[in-house]
mmCIF file of N, CA and C and ligand atoms in Angstrom:
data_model
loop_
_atom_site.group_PDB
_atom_site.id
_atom_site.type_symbol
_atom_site.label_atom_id
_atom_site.label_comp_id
_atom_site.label_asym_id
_atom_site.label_seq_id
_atom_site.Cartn_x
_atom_site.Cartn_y
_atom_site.Cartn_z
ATOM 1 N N UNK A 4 77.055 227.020 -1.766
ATOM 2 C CA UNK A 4 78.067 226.986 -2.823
ATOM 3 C C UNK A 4 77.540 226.223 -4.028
ATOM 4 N N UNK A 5 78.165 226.614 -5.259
ATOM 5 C CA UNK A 5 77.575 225.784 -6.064
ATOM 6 C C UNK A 5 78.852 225.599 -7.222
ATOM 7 N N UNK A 6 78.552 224.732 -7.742
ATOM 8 C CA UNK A 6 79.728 224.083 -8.652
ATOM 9 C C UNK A 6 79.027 224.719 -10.265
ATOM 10 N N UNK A 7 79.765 225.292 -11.154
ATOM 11 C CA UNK A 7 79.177 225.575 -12.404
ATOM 12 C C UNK A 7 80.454 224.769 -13.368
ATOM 13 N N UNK A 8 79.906 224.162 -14.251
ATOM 14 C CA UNK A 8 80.697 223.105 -15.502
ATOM 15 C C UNK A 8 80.232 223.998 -16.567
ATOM 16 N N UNK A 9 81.224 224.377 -17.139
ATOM 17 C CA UNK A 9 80.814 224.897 -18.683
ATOM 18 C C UNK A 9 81.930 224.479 -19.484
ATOM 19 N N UNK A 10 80.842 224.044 -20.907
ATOM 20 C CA UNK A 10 81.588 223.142 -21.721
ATOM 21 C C UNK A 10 81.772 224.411 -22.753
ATOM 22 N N UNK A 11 83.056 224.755 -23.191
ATOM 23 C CA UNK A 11 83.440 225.885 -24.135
ATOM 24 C C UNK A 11 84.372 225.526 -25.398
ATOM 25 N N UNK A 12 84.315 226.270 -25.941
ATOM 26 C CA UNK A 12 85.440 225.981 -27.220
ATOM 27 C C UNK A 12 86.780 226.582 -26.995
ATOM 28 N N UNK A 13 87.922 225.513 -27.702
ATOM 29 C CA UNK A 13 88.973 225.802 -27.065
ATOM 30 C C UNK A 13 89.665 227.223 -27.183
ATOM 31 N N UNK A 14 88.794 227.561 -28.668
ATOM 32 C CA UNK A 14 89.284 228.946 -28.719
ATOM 33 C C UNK A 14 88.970 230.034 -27.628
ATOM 34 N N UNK A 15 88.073 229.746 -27.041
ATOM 35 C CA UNK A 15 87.836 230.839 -25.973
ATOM 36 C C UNK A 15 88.245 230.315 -24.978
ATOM 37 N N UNK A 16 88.886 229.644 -24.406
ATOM 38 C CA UNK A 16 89.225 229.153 -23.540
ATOM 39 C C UNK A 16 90.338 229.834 -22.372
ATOM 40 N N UNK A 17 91.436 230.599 -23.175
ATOM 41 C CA UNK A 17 92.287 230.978 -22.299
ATOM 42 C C UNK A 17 91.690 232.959 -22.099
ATOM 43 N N UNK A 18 90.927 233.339 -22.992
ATOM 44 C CA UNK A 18 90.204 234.098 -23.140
ATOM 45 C C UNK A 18 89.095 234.460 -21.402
ATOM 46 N N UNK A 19 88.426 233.632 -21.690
ATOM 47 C CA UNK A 19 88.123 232.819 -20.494
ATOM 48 C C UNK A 19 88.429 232.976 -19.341
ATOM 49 N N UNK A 20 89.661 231.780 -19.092
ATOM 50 C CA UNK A 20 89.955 231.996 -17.967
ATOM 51 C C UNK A 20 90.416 232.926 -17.433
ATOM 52 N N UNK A 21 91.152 233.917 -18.054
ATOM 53 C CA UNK A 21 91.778 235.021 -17.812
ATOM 54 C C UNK A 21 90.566 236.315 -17.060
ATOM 55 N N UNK A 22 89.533 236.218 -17.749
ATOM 56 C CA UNK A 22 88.190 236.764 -17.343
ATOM 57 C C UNK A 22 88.265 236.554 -15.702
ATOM 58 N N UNK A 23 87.863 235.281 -15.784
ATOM 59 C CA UNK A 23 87.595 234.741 -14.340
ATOM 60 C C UNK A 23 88.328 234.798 -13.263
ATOM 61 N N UNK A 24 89.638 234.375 -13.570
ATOM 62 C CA UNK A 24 90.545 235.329 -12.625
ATOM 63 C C UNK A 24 90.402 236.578 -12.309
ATOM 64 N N UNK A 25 90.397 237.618 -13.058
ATOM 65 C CA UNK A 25 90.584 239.072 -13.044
ATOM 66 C C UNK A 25 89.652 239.612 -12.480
ATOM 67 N N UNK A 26 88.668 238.017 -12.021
ATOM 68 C CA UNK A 26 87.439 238.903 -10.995
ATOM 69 C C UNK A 26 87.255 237.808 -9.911
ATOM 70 N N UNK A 27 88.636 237.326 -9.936
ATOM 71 C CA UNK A 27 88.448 236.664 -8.297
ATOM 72 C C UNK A 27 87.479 235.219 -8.449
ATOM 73 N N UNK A 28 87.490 234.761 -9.686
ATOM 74 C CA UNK A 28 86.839 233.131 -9.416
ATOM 75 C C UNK A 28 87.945 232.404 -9.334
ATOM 76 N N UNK A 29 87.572 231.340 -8.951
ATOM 77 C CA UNK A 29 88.769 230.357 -8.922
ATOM 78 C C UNK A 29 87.880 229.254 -9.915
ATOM 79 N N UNK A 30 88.857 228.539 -10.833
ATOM 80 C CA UNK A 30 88.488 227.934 -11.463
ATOM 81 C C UNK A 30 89.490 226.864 -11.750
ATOM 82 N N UNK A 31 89.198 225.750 -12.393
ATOM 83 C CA UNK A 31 90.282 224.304 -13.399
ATOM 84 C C UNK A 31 89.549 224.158 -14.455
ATOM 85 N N UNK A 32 90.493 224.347 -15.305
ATOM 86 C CA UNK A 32 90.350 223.400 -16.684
ATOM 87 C C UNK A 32 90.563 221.987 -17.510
ATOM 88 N N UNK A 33 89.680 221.513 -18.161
ATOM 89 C CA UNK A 33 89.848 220.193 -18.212
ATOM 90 C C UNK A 33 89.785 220.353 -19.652
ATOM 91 N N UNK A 34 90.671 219.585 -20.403
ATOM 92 C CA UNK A 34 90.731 218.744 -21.519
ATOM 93 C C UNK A 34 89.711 218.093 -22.163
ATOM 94 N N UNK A 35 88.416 218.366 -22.777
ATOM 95 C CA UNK A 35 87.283 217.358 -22.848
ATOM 96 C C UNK A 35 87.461 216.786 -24.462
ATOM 97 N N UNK A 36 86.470 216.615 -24.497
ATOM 98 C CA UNK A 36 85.907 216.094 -26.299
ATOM 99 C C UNK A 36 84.148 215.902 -26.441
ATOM 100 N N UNK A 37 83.895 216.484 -27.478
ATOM 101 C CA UNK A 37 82.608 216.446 -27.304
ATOM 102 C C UNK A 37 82.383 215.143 -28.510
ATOM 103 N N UNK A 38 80.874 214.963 -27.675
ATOM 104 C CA UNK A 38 80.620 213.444 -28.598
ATOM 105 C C UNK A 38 80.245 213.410 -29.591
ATOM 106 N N UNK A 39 79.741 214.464 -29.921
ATOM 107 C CA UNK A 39 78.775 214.667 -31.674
ATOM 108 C C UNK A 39 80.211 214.878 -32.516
ATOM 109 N N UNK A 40 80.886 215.921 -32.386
ATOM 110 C CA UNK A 40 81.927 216.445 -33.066
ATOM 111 C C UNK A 40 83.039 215.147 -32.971
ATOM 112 N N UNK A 41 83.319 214.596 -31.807
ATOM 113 C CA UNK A 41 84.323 214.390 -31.426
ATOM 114 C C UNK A 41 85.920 215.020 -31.431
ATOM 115 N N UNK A 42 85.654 216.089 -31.462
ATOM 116 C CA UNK A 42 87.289 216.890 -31.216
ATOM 117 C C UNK A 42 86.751 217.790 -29.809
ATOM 118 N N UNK A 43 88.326 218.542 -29.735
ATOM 119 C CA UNK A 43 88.521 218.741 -28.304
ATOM 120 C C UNK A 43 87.423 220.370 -27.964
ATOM 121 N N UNK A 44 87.115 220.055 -26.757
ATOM 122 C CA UNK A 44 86.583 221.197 -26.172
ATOM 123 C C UNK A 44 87.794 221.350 -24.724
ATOM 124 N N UNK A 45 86.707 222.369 -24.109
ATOM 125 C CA UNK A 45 87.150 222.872 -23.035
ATOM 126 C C UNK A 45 85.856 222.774 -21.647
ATOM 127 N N UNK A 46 86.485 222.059 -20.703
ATOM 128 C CA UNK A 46 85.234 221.707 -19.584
ATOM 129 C C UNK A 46 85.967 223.007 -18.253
ATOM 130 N N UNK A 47 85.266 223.858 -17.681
ATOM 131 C CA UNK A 47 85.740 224.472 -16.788
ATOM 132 C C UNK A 47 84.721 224.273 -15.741
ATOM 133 N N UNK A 48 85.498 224.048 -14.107
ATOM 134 C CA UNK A 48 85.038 223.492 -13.146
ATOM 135 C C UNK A 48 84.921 225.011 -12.563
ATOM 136 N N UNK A 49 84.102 225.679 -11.680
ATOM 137 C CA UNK A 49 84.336 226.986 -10.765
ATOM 138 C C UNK A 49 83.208 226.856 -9.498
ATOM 139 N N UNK A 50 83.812 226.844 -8.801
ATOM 140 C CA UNK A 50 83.729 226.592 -7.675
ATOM 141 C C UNK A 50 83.037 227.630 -6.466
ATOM 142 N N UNK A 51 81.849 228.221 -6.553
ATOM 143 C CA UNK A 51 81.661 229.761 -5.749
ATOM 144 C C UNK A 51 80.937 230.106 -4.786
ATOM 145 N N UNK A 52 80.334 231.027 -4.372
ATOM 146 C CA UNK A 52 79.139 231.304 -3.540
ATOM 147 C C UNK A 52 78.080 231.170 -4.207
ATOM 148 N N UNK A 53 76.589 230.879 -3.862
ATOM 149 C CA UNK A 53 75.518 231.007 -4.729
ATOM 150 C C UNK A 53 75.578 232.875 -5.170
ATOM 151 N N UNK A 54 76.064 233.836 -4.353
ATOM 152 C CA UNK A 54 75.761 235.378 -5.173
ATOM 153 C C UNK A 54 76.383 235.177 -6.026
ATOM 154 N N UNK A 55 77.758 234.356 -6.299
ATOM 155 C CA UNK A 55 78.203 235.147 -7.297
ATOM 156 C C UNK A 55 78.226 234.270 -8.570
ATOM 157 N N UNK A 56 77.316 233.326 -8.282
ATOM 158 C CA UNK A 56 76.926 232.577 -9.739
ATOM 159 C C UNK A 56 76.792 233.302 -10.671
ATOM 160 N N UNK A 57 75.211 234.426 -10.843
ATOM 161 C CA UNK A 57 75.294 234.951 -12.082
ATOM 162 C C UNK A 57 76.326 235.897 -12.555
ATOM 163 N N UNK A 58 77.104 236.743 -11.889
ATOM 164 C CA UNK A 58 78.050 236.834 -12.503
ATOM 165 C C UNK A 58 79.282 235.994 -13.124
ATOM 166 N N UNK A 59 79.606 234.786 -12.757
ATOM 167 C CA UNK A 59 80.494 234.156 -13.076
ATOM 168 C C UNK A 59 79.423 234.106 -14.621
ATOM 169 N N UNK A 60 78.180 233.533 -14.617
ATOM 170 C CA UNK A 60 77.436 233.221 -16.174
ATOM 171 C C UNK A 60 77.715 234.170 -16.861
ATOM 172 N N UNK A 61 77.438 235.902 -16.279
ATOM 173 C CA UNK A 61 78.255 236.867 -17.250
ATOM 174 C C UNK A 61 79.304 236.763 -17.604
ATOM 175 N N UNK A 62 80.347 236.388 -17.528
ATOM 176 C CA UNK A 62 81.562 236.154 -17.637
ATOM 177 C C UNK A 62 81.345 235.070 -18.980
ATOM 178 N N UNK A 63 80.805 234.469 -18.592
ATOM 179 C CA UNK A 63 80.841 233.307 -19.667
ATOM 180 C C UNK A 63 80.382 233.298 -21.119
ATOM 181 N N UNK A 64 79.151 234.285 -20.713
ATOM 182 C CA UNK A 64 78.281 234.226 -22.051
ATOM 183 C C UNK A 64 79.381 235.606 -22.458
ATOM 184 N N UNK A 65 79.809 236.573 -21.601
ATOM 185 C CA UNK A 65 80.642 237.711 -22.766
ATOM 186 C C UNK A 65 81.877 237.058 -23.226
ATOM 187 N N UNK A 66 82.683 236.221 -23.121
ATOM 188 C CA UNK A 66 83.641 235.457 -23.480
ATOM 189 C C UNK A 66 83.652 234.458 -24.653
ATOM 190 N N UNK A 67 82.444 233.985 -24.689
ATOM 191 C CA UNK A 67 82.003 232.665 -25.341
ATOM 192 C C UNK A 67 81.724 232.870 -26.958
ATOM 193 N N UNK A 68 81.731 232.537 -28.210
ATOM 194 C CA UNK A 68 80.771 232.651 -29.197
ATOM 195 C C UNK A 68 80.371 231.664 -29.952
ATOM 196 N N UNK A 69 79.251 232.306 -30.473
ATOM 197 C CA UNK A 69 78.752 230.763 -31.109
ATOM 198 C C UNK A 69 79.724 230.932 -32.337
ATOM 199 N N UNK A 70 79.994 229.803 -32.911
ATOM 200 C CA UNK A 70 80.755 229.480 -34.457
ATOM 201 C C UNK A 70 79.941 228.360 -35.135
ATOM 202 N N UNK A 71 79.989 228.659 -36.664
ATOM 203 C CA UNK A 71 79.839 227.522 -37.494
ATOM 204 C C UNK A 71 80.887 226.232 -37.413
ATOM 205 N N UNK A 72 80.811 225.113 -37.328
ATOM 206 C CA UNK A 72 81.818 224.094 -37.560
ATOM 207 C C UNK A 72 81.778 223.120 -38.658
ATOM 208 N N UNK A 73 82.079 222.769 -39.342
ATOM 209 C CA UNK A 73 82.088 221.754 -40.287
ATOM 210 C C UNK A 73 82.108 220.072 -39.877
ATOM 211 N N UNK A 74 81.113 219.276 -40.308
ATOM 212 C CA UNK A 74 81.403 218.034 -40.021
ATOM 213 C C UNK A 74 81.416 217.106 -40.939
ATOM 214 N N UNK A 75 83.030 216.782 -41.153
ATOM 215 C CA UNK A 75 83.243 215.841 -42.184
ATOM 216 C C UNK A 75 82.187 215.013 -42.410
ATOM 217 N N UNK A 76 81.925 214.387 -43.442
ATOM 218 C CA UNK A 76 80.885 212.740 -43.346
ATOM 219 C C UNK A 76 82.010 211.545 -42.834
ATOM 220 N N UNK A 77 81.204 210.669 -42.302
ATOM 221 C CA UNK A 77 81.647 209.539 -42.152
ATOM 222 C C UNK A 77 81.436 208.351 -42.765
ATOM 223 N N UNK A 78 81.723 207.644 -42.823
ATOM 224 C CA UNK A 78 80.894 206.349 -43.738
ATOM 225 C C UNK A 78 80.672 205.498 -42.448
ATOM 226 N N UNK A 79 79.843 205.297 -42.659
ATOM 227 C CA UNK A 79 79.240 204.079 -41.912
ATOM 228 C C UNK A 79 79.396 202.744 -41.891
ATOM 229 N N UNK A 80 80.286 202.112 -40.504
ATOM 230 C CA UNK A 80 80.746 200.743 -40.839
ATOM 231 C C UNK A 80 79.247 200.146 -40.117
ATOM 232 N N UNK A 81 79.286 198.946 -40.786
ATOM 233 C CA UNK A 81 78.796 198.218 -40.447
ATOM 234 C C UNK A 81 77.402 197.895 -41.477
ATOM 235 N N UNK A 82 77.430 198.887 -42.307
ATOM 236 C CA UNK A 82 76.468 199.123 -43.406
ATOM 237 C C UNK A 82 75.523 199.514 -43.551
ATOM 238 N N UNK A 83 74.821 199.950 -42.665
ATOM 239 C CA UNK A 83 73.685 201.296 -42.195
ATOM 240 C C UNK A 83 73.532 202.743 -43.139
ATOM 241 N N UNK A 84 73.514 202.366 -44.471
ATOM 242 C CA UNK A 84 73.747 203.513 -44.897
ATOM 243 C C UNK A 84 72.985 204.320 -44.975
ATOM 244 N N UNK A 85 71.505 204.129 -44.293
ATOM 245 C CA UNK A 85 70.239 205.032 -44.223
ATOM 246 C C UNK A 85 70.584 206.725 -43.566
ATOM 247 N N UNK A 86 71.816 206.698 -42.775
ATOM 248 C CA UNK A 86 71.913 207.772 -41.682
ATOM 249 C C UNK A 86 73.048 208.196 -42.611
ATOM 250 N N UNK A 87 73.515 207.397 -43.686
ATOM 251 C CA UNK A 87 74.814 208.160 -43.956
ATOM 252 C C UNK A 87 74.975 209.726 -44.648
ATOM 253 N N UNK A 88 75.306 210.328 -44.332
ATOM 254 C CA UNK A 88 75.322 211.757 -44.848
ATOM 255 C C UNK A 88 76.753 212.131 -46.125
ATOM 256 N N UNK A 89 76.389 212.228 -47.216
ATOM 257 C CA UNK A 89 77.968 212.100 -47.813
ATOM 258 C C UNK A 89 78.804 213.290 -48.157
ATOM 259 N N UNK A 90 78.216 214.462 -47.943
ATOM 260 C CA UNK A 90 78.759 215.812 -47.711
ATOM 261 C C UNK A 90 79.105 216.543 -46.087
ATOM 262 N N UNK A 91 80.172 217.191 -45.975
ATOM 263 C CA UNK A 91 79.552 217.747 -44.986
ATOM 264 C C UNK A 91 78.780 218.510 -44.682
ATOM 265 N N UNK A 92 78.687 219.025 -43.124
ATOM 266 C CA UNK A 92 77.592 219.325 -42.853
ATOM 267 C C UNK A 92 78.024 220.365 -41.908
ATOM 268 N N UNK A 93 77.057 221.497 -41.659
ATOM 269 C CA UNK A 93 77.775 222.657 -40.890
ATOM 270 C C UNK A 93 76.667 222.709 -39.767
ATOM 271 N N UNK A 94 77.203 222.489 -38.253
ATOM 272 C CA UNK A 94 76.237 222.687 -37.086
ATOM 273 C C UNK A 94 76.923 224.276 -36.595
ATOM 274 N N UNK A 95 75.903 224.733 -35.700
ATOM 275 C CA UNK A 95 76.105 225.950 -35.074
ATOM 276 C C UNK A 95 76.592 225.407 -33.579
ATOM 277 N N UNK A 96 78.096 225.671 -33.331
ATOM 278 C CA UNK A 96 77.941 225.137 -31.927
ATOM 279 C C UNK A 96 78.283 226.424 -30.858
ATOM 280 N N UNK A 97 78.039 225.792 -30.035
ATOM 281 C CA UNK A 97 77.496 227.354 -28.678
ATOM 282 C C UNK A 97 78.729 228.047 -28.287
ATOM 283 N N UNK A 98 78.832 228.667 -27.928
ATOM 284 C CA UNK A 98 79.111 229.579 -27.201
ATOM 285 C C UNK A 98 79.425 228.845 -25.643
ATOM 286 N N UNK A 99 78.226 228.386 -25.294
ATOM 287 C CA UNK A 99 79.123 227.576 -24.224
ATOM 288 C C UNK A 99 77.588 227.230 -23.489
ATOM 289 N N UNK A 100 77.885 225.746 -23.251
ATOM 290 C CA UNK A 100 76.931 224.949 -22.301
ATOM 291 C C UNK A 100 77.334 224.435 -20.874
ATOM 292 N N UNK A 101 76.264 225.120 -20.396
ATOM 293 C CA UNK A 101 76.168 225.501 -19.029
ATOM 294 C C UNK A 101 76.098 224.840 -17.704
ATOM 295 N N UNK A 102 76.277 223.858 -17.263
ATOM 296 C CA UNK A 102 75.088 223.238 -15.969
ATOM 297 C C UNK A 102 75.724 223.867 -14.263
ATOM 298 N N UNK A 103 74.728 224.254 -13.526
ATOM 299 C CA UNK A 103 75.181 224.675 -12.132
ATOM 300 C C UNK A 103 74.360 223.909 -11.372
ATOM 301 N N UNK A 104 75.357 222.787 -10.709
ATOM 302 C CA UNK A 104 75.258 221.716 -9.562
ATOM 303 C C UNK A 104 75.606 222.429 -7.997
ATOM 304 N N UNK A 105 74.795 222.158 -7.230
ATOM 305 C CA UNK A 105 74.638 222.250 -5.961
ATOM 306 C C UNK A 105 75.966 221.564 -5.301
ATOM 307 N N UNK A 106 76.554 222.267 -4.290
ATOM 308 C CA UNK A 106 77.874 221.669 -4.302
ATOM 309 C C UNK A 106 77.319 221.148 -2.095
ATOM 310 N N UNK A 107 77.653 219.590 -2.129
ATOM 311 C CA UNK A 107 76.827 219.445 -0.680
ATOM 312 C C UNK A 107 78.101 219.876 0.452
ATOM 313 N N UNK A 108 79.226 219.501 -0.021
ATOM 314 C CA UNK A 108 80.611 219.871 0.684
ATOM 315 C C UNK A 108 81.894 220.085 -0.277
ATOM 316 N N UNK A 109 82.585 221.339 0.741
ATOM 317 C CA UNK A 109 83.933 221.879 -0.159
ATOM 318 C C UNK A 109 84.489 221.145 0.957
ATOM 319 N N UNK A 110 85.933 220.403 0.259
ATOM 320 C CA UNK A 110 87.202 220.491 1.504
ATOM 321 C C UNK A 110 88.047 221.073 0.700
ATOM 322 N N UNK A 111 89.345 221.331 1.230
ATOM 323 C CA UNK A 111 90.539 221.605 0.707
ATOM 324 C C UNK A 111 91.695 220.925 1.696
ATOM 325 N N UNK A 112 92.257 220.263 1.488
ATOM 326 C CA UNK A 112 92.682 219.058 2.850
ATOM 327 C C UNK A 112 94.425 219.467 1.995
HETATM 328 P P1 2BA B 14 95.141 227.175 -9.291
HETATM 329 O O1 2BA B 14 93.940 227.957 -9.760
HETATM 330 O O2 2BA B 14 96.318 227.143 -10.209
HETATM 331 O O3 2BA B 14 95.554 227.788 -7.871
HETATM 332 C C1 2BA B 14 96.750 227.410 -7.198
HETATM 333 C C2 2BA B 14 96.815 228.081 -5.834
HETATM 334 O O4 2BA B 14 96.908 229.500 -6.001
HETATM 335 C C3 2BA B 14 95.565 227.850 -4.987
HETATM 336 O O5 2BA B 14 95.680 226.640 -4.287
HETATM 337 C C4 2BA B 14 95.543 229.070 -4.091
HETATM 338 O O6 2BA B 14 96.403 228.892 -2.982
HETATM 339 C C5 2BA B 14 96.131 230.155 -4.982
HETATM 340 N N1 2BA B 14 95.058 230.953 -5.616
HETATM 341 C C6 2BA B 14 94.281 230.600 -6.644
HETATM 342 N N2 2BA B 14 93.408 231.570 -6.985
HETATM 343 C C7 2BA B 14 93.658 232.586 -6.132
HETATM 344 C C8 2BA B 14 93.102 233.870 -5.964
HETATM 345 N N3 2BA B 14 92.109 234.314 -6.767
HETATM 346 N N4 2BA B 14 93.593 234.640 -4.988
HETATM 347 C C9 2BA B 14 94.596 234.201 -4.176
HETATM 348 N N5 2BA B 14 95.169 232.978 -4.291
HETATM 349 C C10 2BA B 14 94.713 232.186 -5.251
HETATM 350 P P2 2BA B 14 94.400 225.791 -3.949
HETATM 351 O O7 2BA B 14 93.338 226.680 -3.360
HETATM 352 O O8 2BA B 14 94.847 224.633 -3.104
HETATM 353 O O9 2BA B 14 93.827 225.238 -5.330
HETATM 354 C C11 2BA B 14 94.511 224.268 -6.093
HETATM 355 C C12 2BA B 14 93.813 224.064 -7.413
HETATM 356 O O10 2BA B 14 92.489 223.575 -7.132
HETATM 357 C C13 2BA B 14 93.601 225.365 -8.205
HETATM 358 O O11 2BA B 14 94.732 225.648 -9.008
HETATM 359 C C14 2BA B 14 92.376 225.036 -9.009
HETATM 360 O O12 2BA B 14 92.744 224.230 -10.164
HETATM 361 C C15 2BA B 14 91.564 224.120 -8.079
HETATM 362 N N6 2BA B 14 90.550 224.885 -7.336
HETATM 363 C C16 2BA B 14 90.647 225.434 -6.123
HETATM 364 N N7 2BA B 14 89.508 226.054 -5.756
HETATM 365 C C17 2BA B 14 88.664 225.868 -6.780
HETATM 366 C C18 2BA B 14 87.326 226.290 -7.013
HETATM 367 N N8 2BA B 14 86.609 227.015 -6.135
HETATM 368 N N9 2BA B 14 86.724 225.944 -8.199
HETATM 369 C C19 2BA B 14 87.413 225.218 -9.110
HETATM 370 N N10 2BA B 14 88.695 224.806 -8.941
HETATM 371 C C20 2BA B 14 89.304 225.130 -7.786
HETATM 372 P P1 2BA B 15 79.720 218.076 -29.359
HETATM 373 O O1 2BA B 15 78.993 216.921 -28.753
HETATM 374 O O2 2BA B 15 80.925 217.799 -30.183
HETATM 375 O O3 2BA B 15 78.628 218.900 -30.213
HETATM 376 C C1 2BA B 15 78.991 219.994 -31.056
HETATM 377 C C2 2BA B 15 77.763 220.627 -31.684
HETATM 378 O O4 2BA B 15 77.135 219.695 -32.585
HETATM 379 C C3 2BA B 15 76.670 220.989 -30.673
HETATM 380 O O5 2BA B 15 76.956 222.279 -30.167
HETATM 381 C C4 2BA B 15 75.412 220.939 -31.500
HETATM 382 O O6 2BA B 15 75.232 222.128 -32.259
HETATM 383 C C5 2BA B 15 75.717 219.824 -32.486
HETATM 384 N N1 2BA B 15 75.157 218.545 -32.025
HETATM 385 C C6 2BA B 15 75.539 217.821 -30.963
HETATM 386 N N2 2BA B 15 74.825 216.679 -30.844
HETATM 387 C C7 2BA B 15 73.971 216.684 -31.911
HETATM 388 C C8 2BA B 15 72.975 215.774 -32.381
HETATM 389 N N3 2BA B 15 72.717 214.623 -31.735
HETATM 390 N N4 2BA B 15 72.295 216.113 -33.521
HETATM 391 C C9 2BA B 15 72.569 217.275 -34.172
HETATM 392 N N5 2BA B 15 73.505 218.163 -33.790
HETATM 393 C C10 2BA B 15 74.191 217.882 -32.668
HETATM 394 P P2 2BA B 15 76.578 222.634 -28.649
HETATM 395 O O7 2BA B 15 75.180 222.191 -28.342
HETATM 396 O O8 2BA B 15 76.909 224.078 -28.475
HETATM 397 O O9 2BA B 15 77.539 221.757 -27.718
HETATM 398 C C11 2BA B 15 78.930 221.981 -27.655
HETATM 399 C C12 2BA B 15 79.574 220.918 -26.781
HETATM 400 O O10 2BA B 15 79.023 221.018 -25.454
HETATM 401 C C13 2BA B 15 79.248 219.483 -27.215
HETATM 402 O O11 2BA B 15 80.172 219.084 -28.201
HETATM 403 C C14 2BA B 15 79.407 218.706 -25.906
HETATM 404 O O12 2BA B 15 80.787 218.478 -25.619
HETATM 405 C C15 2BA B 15 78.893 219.705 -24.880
HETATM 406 N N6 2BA B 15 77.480 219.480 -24.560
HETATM 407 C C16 2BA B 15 76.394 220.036 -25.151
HETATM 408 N N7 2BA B 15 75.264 219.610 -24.560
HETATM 409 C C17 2BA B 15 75.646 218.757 -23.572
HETATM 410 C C18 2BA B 15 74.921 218.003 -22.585
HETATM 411 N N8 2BA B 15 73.562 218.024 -22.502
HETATM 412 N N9 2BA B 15 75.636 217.238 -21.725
HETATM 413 C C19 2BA B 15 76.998 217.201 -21.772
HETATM 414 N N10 2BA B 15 77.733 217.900 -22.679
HETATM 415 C C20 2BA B 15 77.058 218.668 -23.563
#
């Protein structure tokens, strides 16, 4: 079994899950925040057999897209103004980041 975490945007999110259901994953969603951006993402836990990993990744990457985001500037406390950036700034963020952990035991108690 293996545990897959994918960190997604909230817009695809119910998009998403709806996917994963409709093909028999079982999955939870979590509330996250990412640290660069700091606003909200979407963390999904799924829970499966090792076969049916890569399909659950299909699922993910056809669901997912990359978008431009905007990142306000910040000013810099503390007075460091070497890093300070005073426009914003536009990153490309994913579509969705991935990791699949080895799962050593399931219960359901
Ligand atoms: P839910 O996904 O909202 O599922 C609630 C209950 O509905 C499940 O209870 C199960 O009895 C049933 N259920 C869910 N998906 C089903 C399906 N495809 N076919 C038939 N019945 C289904 P539990 O199995 O006790 O799960 C409770 C909660 O634990 C789930 O809430 C989900 O948030 C999480 N969970 C369970 N298995 C998971 C897994 N493999 N990966 C990630 N999260 C899991
Ligand atoms: P955030 O940390 O809010 O990052 C949003 C986007 O900002 C990233 O998109 C990336 O394009 C950019 N970015 C992040 N850190 C940066 C840095 N130090 N310098 C320049 N640009 C940076 P994605 O890479 O697609 O990541 C989207 C979200 O996925 C992240 O949100 C974070 O919540 C999560 N994530 C990405 N890589 C991760 C990792 N290795 N571990 C845990 N979470 C990760």
């Amino acid at each position: 079994m293996k545990l897959i975490m994918a960190v997604v945007q909230d817009k695809d999110s119910n998009k998403l899950l709806s996917a994963l259901v409709e093909h028999n994953f079982r999955a939870t969603k979590l509330a996250s925040t990412g640290g660069f951006l700091k606003s909200g993402n979407t963390t999904f836990m799924i829970g499966t057999e090792d076969i049916r990993v890569q399909k659950a990744l299909d699922i993910i990457k056809e669901n997912c897209q990359h978008r431009q985001q905007l990142v306000a500037p910040v000013s810099p406390m503390g007075g460091n103004a070497d890093s300070y950036v005073p426009y914003p700034v536009e990153v490309e963020v994913g579509g969705a980041t991935v990791f699949v952990l080895p799962v050593e035991q399931f219960h359901q108690y």
